[in-house]
JSON list of C-alpha atoms in Angstrom, two decimals:
[
{"chain": "Y", "resi": 26, "resn": "MET", "atom": "CA", "xyz": [41.38, 110.57, 46.49]},
{"chain": "Y", "resi": 27, "resn": "GLY", "atom": "CA", "xyz": [43.37, 107.93, 48.32]},
{"chain": "Y", "resi": 28, "resn": "GLU", "atom": "CA", "xyz": [40.73, 107.79, 51.03]},
{"chain": "Y", "resi": 29, "resn": "MET", "atom": "CA", "xyz": [37.31, 106.29, 50.72]},
{"chain": "Y", "resi": 30, "resn": "PHE", "atom": "CA", "xyz": [34.76, 106.87, 53.43]},
{"chain": "Y", "resi": 31, "resn": "GLY", "atom": "CA", "xyz": [37.56, 108.12, 55.59]},
{"chain": "Y", "resi": 32, "resn": "ILE", "atom": "CA", "xyz": [39.58, 104.83, 55.31]},
{"chain": "Y", "resi": 33, "resn": "ASP", "atom": "CA", "xyz": [43.00, 104.63, 53.74]},
{"chain": "Y", "resi": 34, "resn": "GLY", "atom": "CA", "xyz": [43.13, 102.79, 50.37]},
{"chain": "Y", "resi": 35, "resn": "GLY", "atom": "CA", "xyz": [46.05, 100.61, 51.47]},
{"chain": "Y", "resi": 36, "resn": "LEU", "atom": "CA", "xyz": [44.02, 99.31, 54.39]},
{"chain": "Y", "resi": 37, "resn": "ILE", "atom": "CA", "xyz": [41.14, 98.43, 52.09]},
{"chain": "Y", "resi": 38, "resn": "VAL", "atom": "CA", "xyz": [43.51, 96.50, 49.84]},
{"chain": "Y", "resi": 39, "resn": "LEU", "atom": "CA", "xyz": [44.91, 94.61, 52.86]},
{"chain": "Y", "resi": 40, "resn": "ILE", "atom": "CA", "xyz": [41.42, 93.74, 54.06]},
{"chain": "Y", "resi": 41, "resn": "CYS", "atom": "CA", "xyz": [40.45, 92.52, 50.58]},
{"chain": "Y", "resi": 42, "resn": "LEU", "atom": "CA", "xyz": [43.64, 90.48, 50.34]},
{"chain": "Y", "resi": 43, "resn": "ALA", "atom": "CA", "xyz": [42.99, 88.87, 53.76]},
{"chain": "Y", "resi": 44, "resn": "LEU", "atom": "CA", "xyz": [39.41, 88.12, 52.69]},
{"chain": "Y", "resi": 45, "resn": "ILE", "atom": "CA", "xyz": [40.65, 86.51, 49.45]},
{"chain": "Y", "resi": 46, "resn": "ILE", "atom": "CA", "xyz": [43.12, 84.33, 51.41]},
{"chain": "Y", "resi": 47, "resn": "VAL", "atom": "CA", "xyz": [40.37, 83.22, 53.84]},
{"chain": "Y", "resi": 48, "resn": "LEU", "atom": "CA", "xyz": [38.05, 82.39, 50.93]},
{"chain": "Y", "resi": 49, "resn": "PHE", "atom": "CA", "xyz": [40.88, 80.50, 49.16]},
{"chain": "Y", "resi": 50, "resn": "VAL", "atom": "CA", "xyz": [41.50, 78.41, 52.33]},
{"chain": "Y", "resi": 51, "resn": "CYS", "atom": "CA", "xyz": [37.74, 77.67, 52.54]},
{"chain": "Y", "resi": 52, "resn": "ILE", "atom": "CA", "xyz": [37.74, 76.55, 48.90]},
{"chain": "Y", "resi": 53, "resn": "LEU", "atom": "CA", "xyz": [40.69, 74.20, 49.57]},
{"chain": "Y", "resi": 54, "resn": "ILE", "atom": "CA", "xyz": [38.92, 72.69, 52.60]},
{"chain": "Y", "resi": 55, "resn": "LEU", "atom": "CA", "xyz": [35.69, 72.19, 50.65]},
{"chain": "Y", "resi": 56, "resn": "PHE", "atom": "CA", "xyz": [37.62, 70.66, 47.73]},
{"chain": "Y", "resi": 57, "resn": "SER", "atom": "CA", "xyz": [39.31, 68.10, 50.02]},
{"chain": "Y", "resi": 58, "resn": "LYS", "atom": "CA", "xyz": [35.96, 67.19, 51.65]},
{"chain": "Y", "resi": 59, "resn": "LEU", "atom": "CA", "xyz": [34.34, 66.82, 48.23]},
{"chain": "Y", "resi": 60, "resn": "SER", "atom": "CA", "xyz": [37.22, 64.61, 47.10]},
{"chain": "Y", "resi": 61, "resn": "SER", "atom": "CA", "xyz": [36.81, 62.42, 50.20]},
{"chain": "Y", "resi": 62, "resn": "LEU", "atom": "CA", "xyz": [33.05, 62.11, 49.59]},
{"chain": "Y", "resi": 63, "resn": "ARG", "atom": "CA", "xyz": [33.67, 61.22, 45.95]},
{"chain": "Y", "resi": 64, "resn": "LYS", "atom": "CA", "xyz": [36.08, 58.43, 47.01]},
{"chain": "Y", "resi": 65, "resn": "GLN", "atom": "CA", "xyz": [33.51, 57.06, 49.47]},
{"chain": "Y", "resi": 66, "resn": "TYR", "atom": "CA", "xyz": [30.80, 57.17, 46.80]},
{"chain": "Y", "resi": 67, "resn": "VAL", "atom": "CA", "xyz": [33.00, 55.35, 44.29]},
{"chain": "Y", "resi": 68, "resn": "ARG", "atom": "CA", "xyz": [33.96, 52.75, 46.93]},
{"chain": "Y", "resi": 69, "resn": "MET", "atom": "CA", "xyz": [30.29, 52.20, 47.82]},
{"chain": "Y", "resi": 70, "resn": "ILE", "atom": "CA", "xyz": [29.09, 51.92, 44.23]},
{"chain": "Y", "resi": 71, "resn": "ASN", "atom": "CA", "xyz": [32.15, 49.90, 43.11]},
{"chain": "Y", "resi": 72, "resn": "GLY", "atom": "CA", "xyz": [31.21, 46.67, 41.37]},
{"chain": "Y", "resi": 73, "resn": "SER", "atom": "CA", "xyz": [27.64, 47.83, 40.81]},
{"chain": "Y", "resi": 74, "resn": "GLN", "atom": "CA", "xyz": [26.13, 48.49, 37.42]},
{"chain": "Y", "resi": 75, "resn": "ALA", "atom": "CA", "xyz": [24.10, 51.39, 38.85]},
{"chain": "Y", "resi": 76, "resn": "ASP", "atom": "CA", "xyz": [24.82, 54.87, 37.56]},
{"chain": "Y", "resi": 77, "resn": "ASN", "atom": "CA", "xyz": [23.31, 56.67, 40.53]},
{"chain": "Y", "resi": 78, "resn": "MET", "atom": "CA", "xyz": [22.33, 56.14, 44.14]},
{"chain": "Y", "resi": 79, "resn": "GLU", "atom": "CA", "xyz": [18.64, 55.61, 43.39]},
{"chain": "Y", "resi": 80, "resn": "GLU", "atom": "CA", "xyz": [19.38, 52.64, 41.12]},
{"chain": "Y", "resi": 81, "resn": "LEU", "atom": "CA", "xyz": [21.80, 51.23, 43.69]},
{"chain": "Y", "resi": 82, "resn": "ILE", "atom": "CA", "xyz": [19.25, 51.49, 46.51]},
{"chain": "Y", "resi": 83, "resn": "ILE", "atom": "CA", "xyz": [16.52, 49.87, 44.37]},
{"chain": "Y", "resi": 84, "resn": "THR", "atom": "CA", "xyz": [18.88, 47.03, 43.44]},
{"chain": "Y", "resi": 85, "resn": "MET", "atom": "CA", "xyz": [19.86, 46.50, 47.07]},
{"chain": "Y", "resi": 86, "resn": "GLN", "atom": "CA", "xyz": [16.20, 46.54, 48.20]},
{"chain": "Y", "resi": 87, "resn": "ASN", "atom": "CA", "xyz": [15.29, 43.94, 45.56]},
{"chain": "Y", "resi": 88, "resn": "ALA", "atom": "CA", "xyz": [18.16, 41.73, 46.75]},
{"chain": "Y", "resi": 89, "resn": "ILE", "atom": "CA", "xyz": [17.03, 42.08, 50.37]},
{"chain": "Y", "resi": 90, "resn": "ASN", "atom": "CA", "xyz": [13.45, 41.16, 49.43]},
{"chain": "Y", "resi": 91, "resn": "MET", "atom": "CA", "xyz": [14.66, 38.08, 47.55]},
{"chain": "Y", "resi": 92, "resn": "GLN", "atom": "CA", "xyz": [16.76, 37.00, 50.55]},
{"chain": "Y", "resi": 93, "resn": "LYS", "atom": "CA", "xyz": [13.78, 37.45, 52.89]},
{"chain": "Y", "resi": 94, "resn": "ALA", "atom": "CA", "xyz": [11.62, 35.25, 50.66]},
{"chain": "Y", "resi": 95, "resn": "GLU", "atom": "CA", "xyz": [14.39, 32.64, 50.46]},
{"chain": "Y", "resi": 96, "resn": "SER", "atom": "CA", "xyz": [14.80, 32.77, 54.25]},
{"chain": "Y", "resi": 97, "resn": "VAL", "atom": "CA", "xyz": [11.08, 32.10, 54.75]},
{"chain": "Y", "resi": 98, "resn": "SER", "atom": "CA", "xyz": [11.26, 29.18, 52.31]},
{"chain": "Y", "resi": 99, "resn": "ILE", "atom": "CA", "xyz": [14.31, 27.70, 54.05]},
{"chain": "Y", "resi": 100, "resn": "SER", "atom": "CA", "xyz": [12.64, 28.13, 57.45]},
{"chain": "Y", "resi": 101, "resn": "ALA", "atom": "CA", "xyz": [9.62, 26.18, 56.21]},
{"chain": "Y", "resi": 102, "resn": "GLN", "atom": "CA", "xyz": [11.90, 23.42, 54.89]},
{"chain": "Y", "resi": 103, "resn": "VAL", "atom": "CA", "xyz": [13.75, 23.22, 58.22]},
{"chain": "Y", "resi": 104, "resn": "ASP", "atom": "CA", "xyz": [10.42, 22.93, 60.07]},
{"chain": "Y", "resi": 105, "resn": "ARG", "atom": "CA", "xyz": [9.33, 20.08, 57.75]},
{"chain": "Y", "resi": 106, "resn": "ILE", "atom": "CA", "xyz": [12.67, 18.32, 58.27]},
{"chain": "Y", "resi": 107, "resn": "ARG", "atom": "CA", "xyz": [12.35, 18.66, 62.05]},
{"chain": "Y", "resi": 108, "resn": "GLU", "atom": "CA", "xyz": [8.87, 17.16, 61.91]},
{"chain": "Y", "resi": 109, "resn": "VAL", "atom": "CA", "xyz": [10.12, 14.24, 59.81]},
{"chain": "Y", "resi": 110, "resn": "LEU", "atom": "CA", "xyz": [13.07, 13.70, 62.14]},
{"chain": "Y", "resi": 111, "resn": "THR", "atom": "CA", "xyz": [10.83, 13.42, 65.19]},
{"chain": "Y", "resi": 112, "resn": "LYS", "atom": "CA", "xyz": [8.89, 10.63, 63.45]},
{"chain": "Y", "resi": 113, "resn": "MET", "atom": "CA", "xyz": [12.01, 8.71, 62.42]},
{"chain": "Y", "resi": 114, "resn": "LYS", "atom": "CA", "xyz": [12.70, 5.55, 64.34]},
{"chain": "Y", "resi": 115, "resn": "SER", "atom": "CA", "xyz": [16.01, 6.77, 65.71]},
{"chain": "Y", "resi": 116, "resn": "LYS", "atom": "CA", "xyz": [15.92, 5.48, 69.27]},
{"chain": "Y", "resi": 117, "resn": "VAL", "atom": "CA", "xyz": [17.18, 1.91, 69.37]},
{"chain": "Y", "resi": 118, "resn": "ALA", "atom": "CA", "xyz": [17.92, -0.10, 72.48]},
{"chain": "Y", "resi": 119, "resn": "ILE", "atom": "CA", "xyz": [18.79, -3.75, 72.97]},
{"chain": "Y", "resi": 120, "resn": "HIS", "atom": "CA", "xyz": [18.36, -5.76, 76.14]},
{"chain": "Y", "resi": 121, "resn": "ARG", "atom": "CA", "xyz": [20.01, -9.20, 76.27]},
{"chain": "Y", "resi": 122, "resn": "TYR", "atom": "CA", "xyz": [19.03, -11.79, 78.85]},
{"chain": "Y", "resi": 123, "resn": "ASN", "atom": "CA", "xyz": [18.83, -15.47, 79.61]},
{"chain": "Y", "resi": 124, "resn": "ALA", "atom": "CA", "xyz": [15.21, -16.48, 79.07]},
{"chain": "Y", "resi": 125, "resn": "PHE", "atom": "CA", "xyz": [15.72, -19.75, 80.95]},
{"chain": "Y", "resi": 126, "resn": "GLY", "atom": "CA", "xyz": [17.91, -18.58, 83.80]},
{"chain": "Y", "resi": 127, "resn": "ASP", "atom": "CA", "xyz": [17.49, -21.72, 85.88]},
{"chain": "Y", "resi": 128, "resn": "ARG", "atom": "CA", "xyz": [18.98, -24.04, 83.21]},
{"chain": "Y", "resi": 129, "resn": "GLY", "atom": "CA", "xyz": [22.26, -22.22, 82.73]},
{"chain": "Y", "resi": 130, "resn": "GLY", "atom": "CA", "xyz": [23.38, -20.92, 79.37]},
{"chain": "Y", "resi": 131, "resn": "SER", "atom": "CA", "xyz": [24.15, -17.40, 78.33]},
{"chain": "Y", "resi": 132, "resn": "ASP", "atom": "CA", "xyz": [22.31, -14.23, 77.39]},
{"chain": "Y", "resi": 133, "resn": "MET", "atom": "CA", "xyz": [21.19, -15.45, 73.98]},
{"chain": "Y", "resi": 134, "resn": "SER", "atom": "CA", "xyz": [17.65, -14.07, 74.19]},
{"chain": "Y", "resi": 135, "resn": "PHE", "atom": "CA", "xyz": [17.13, -10.43, 73.33]},
{"chain": "Y", "resi": 136, "resn": "THR", "atom": "CA", "xyz": [14.65, -7.59, 73.02]},
{"chain": "Y", "resi": 137, "resn": "ILE", "atom": "CA", "xyz": [15.19, -4.74, 70.59]},
{"chain": "Y", "resi": 138, "resn": "ALA", "atom": "CA", "xyz": [13.13, -1.53, 70.88]},
{"chain": "Y", "resi": 139, "resn": "ILE", "atom": "CA", "xyz": [13.02, 0.68, 67.78]},
{"chain": "Y", "resi": 140, "resn": "LEU", "atom": "CA", "xyz": [11.12, 3.89, 68.59]},
{"chain": "Y", "resi": 141, "resn": "ASP", "atom": "CA", "xyz": [10.77, 7.52, 67.54]},
{"chain": "Y", "resi": 142, "resn": "GLU", "atom": "CA", "xyz": [10.55, 10.73, 69.60]},
{"chain": "Y", "resi": 143, "resn": "TYR", "atom": "CA", "xyz": [6.90, 10.02, 70.39]},
{"chain": "Y", "resi": 144, "resn": "GLN", "atom": "CA", "xyz": [7.72, 6.50, 71.66]},
{"chain": "Y", "resi": 145, "resn": "ASP", "atom": "CA", "xyz": [6.01, 4.94, 68.63]},
{"chain": "Y", "resi": 146, "resn": "GLY", "atom": "CA", "xyz": [7.61, 1.97, 66.88]},
{"chain": "Y", "resi": 147, "resn": "VAL", "atom": "CA", "xyz": [8.13, -1.74, 67.38]},
{"chain": "Y", "resi": 148, "resn": "ILE", "atom": "CA", "xyz": [9.58, -4.21, 69.89]},
{"chain": "Y", "resi": 149, "resn": "LEU", "atom": "CA", "xyz": [11.33, -7.33, 68.55]},
{"chain": "Y", "resi": 150, "resn": "THR", "atom": "CA", "xyz": [11.91, -10.13, 71.03]},
{"chain": "Y", "resi": 151, "resn": "GLY", "atom": "CA", "xyz": [13.90, -13.26, 70.32]},
{"chain": "Y", "resi": 152, "resn": "ILE", "atom": "CA", "xyz": [13.60, -16.13, 72.83]},
{"chain": "Y", "resi": 153, "resn": "HIS", "atom": "CA", "xyz": [16.48, -18.55, 72.39]},
{"chain": "Y", "resi": 154, "resn": "SER", "atom": "CA", "xyz": [16.36, -22.15, 73.56]},
{"chain": "Y", "resi": 155, "resn": "ARG", "atom": "CA", "xyz": [18.69, -25.04, 72.74]},
{"chain": "Y", "resi": 156, "resn": "GLU", "atom": "CA", "xyz": [16.52, -26.29, 69.91]},
{"chain": "Y", "resi": 157, "resn": "GLN", "atom": "CA", "xyz": [15.21, -23.09, 68.33]},
{"chain": "Y", "resi": 158, "resn": "THR", "atom": "CA", "xyz": [14.71, -19.33, 68.55]},
{"chain": "Y", "resi": 159, "resn": "TYR", "atom": "CA", "xyz": [11.28, -17.71, 68.55]},
{"chain": "Y", "resi": 160, "resn": "LEU", "atom": "CA", "xyz": [10.93, -14.16, 67.26]},
{"chain": "Y", "resi": 161, "resn": "TYR", "atom": "CA", "xyz": [8.04, -11.90, 68.31]},
{"chain": "Y", "resi": 162, "resn": "ALA", "atom": "CA", "xyz": [7.15, -8.40, 67.13]},
{"chain": "Y", "resi": 163, "resn": "LYS", "atom": "CA", "xyz": [4.83, -6.04, 68.99]},
{"chain": "Y", "resi": 164, "resn": "PRO", "atom": "CA", "xyz": [3.71, -2.56, 67.87]},
{"chain": "Y", "resi": 165, "resn": "ILE", "atom": "CA", "xyz": [4.36, 0.24, 70.33]},
{"chain": "Y", "resi": 166, "resn": "VAL", "atom": "CA", "xyz": [2.30, 3.46, 70.51]},
{"chain": "Y", "resi": 167, "resn": "LYS", "atom": "CA", "xyz": [3.31, 6.11, 73.06]},
{"chain": "Y", "resi": 168, "resn": "GLY", "atom": "CA", "xyz": [5.42, 3.57, 74.93]},
{"chain": "Y", "resi": 169, "resn": "GLN", "atom": "CA", "xyz": [2.54, 1.09, 75.29]},
{"chain": "Y", "resi": 170, "resn": "SER", "atom": "CA", "xyz": [1.35, -1.96, 73.35]},
{"chain": "Y", "resi": 171, "resn": "ASN", "atom": "CA", "xyz": [-1.99, -3.69, 72.88]},
{"chain": "Y", "resi": 172, "resn": "TYR", "atom": "CA", "xyz": [-0.10, -6.87, 73.72]},
{"chain": "Y", "resi": 173, "resn": "SER", "atom": "CA", "xyz": [1.28, -7.57, 77.16]},
{"chain": "Y", "resi": 174, "resn": "LEU", "atom": "CA", "xyz": [4.91, -6.54, 77.55]},
{"chain": "Y", "resi": 175, "resn": "SER", "atom": "CA", "xyz": [7.45, -8.63, 79.41]},
{"chain": "Y", "resi": 176, "resn": "PRO", "atom": "CA", "xyz": [9.78, -6.99, 81.95]},
{"chain": "Y", "resi": 177, "resn": "GLU", "atom": "CA", "xyz": [12.64, -7.28, 79.43]},
{"chain": "Y", "resi": 178, "resn": "GLU", "atom": "CA", "xyz": [10.58, -5.48, 76.78]},
{"chain": "Y", "resi": 179, "resn": "LYS", "atom": "CA", "xyz": [9.69, -2.74, 79.26]},
{"chain": "Y", "resi": 180, "resn": "GLU", "atom": "CA", "xyz": [13.40, -2.43, 80.11]},
{"chain": "Y", "resi": 181, "resn": "ALA", "atom": "CA", "xyz": [14.26, -1.97, 76.41]},
{"chain": "Y", "resi": 182, "resn": "ILE", "atom": "CA", "xyz": [11.62, 0.78, 76.15]},
{"chain": "Y", "resi": 183, "resn": "ASN", "atom": "CA", "xyz": [13.02, 2.47, 79.27]},
{"chain": "Y", "resi": 184, "resn": "GLN", "atom": "CA", "xyz": [16.49, 2.39, 77.74]},
{"chain": "Y", "resi": 185, "resn": "THR", "atom": "CA", "xyz": [15.21, 4.35, 74.72]},
{"chain": "Y", "resi": 186, "resn": "LEU", "atom": "CA", "xyz": [13.70, 6.94, 77.08]},
{"chain": "Y", "resi": 187, "resn": "LYS", "atom": "CA", "xyz": [17.18, 7.61, 78.46]},
{"chain": "Y", "resi": 188, "resn": "GLN", "atom": "CA", "xyz": [18.55, 8.44, 75.00]},
{"chain": "Y", "resi": 189, "resn": "PRO", "atom": "CA", "xyz": [18.78, 12.11, 74.03]}
]
């Protein structure tokens, strides 16, 4: 009765033992992989109040949506600031000269151009003589004025064009 289906009983026991060892090794490998996955899961969910992956994903999606909305809002603010900056009178140039060059003296007369990116602003000109100084203001729109511009005033405008 030691034989079953023509195979020795000892051989069957050896085959079963080998099969048990192979299955035991497979169980150990699967256990180590499961342990590694569990560590990754804990590391990923660490610091979160979520109990499962679905809650974590929903929380992350809500945070992403809030950041997108905030990004759109900040972009709109930056665009408004850029528009305001282009209209600021940030280009300033001064041109000093001697209004009465033939009588000597120094460069006491001046022209100041205060313009924005669109070349809109004002020109201030001070003509200095020995007795007094006269101050004139002229509006500038797109680099031009309704009033005639002197060469010195045109030079001050050209100096603002050279500014970055």
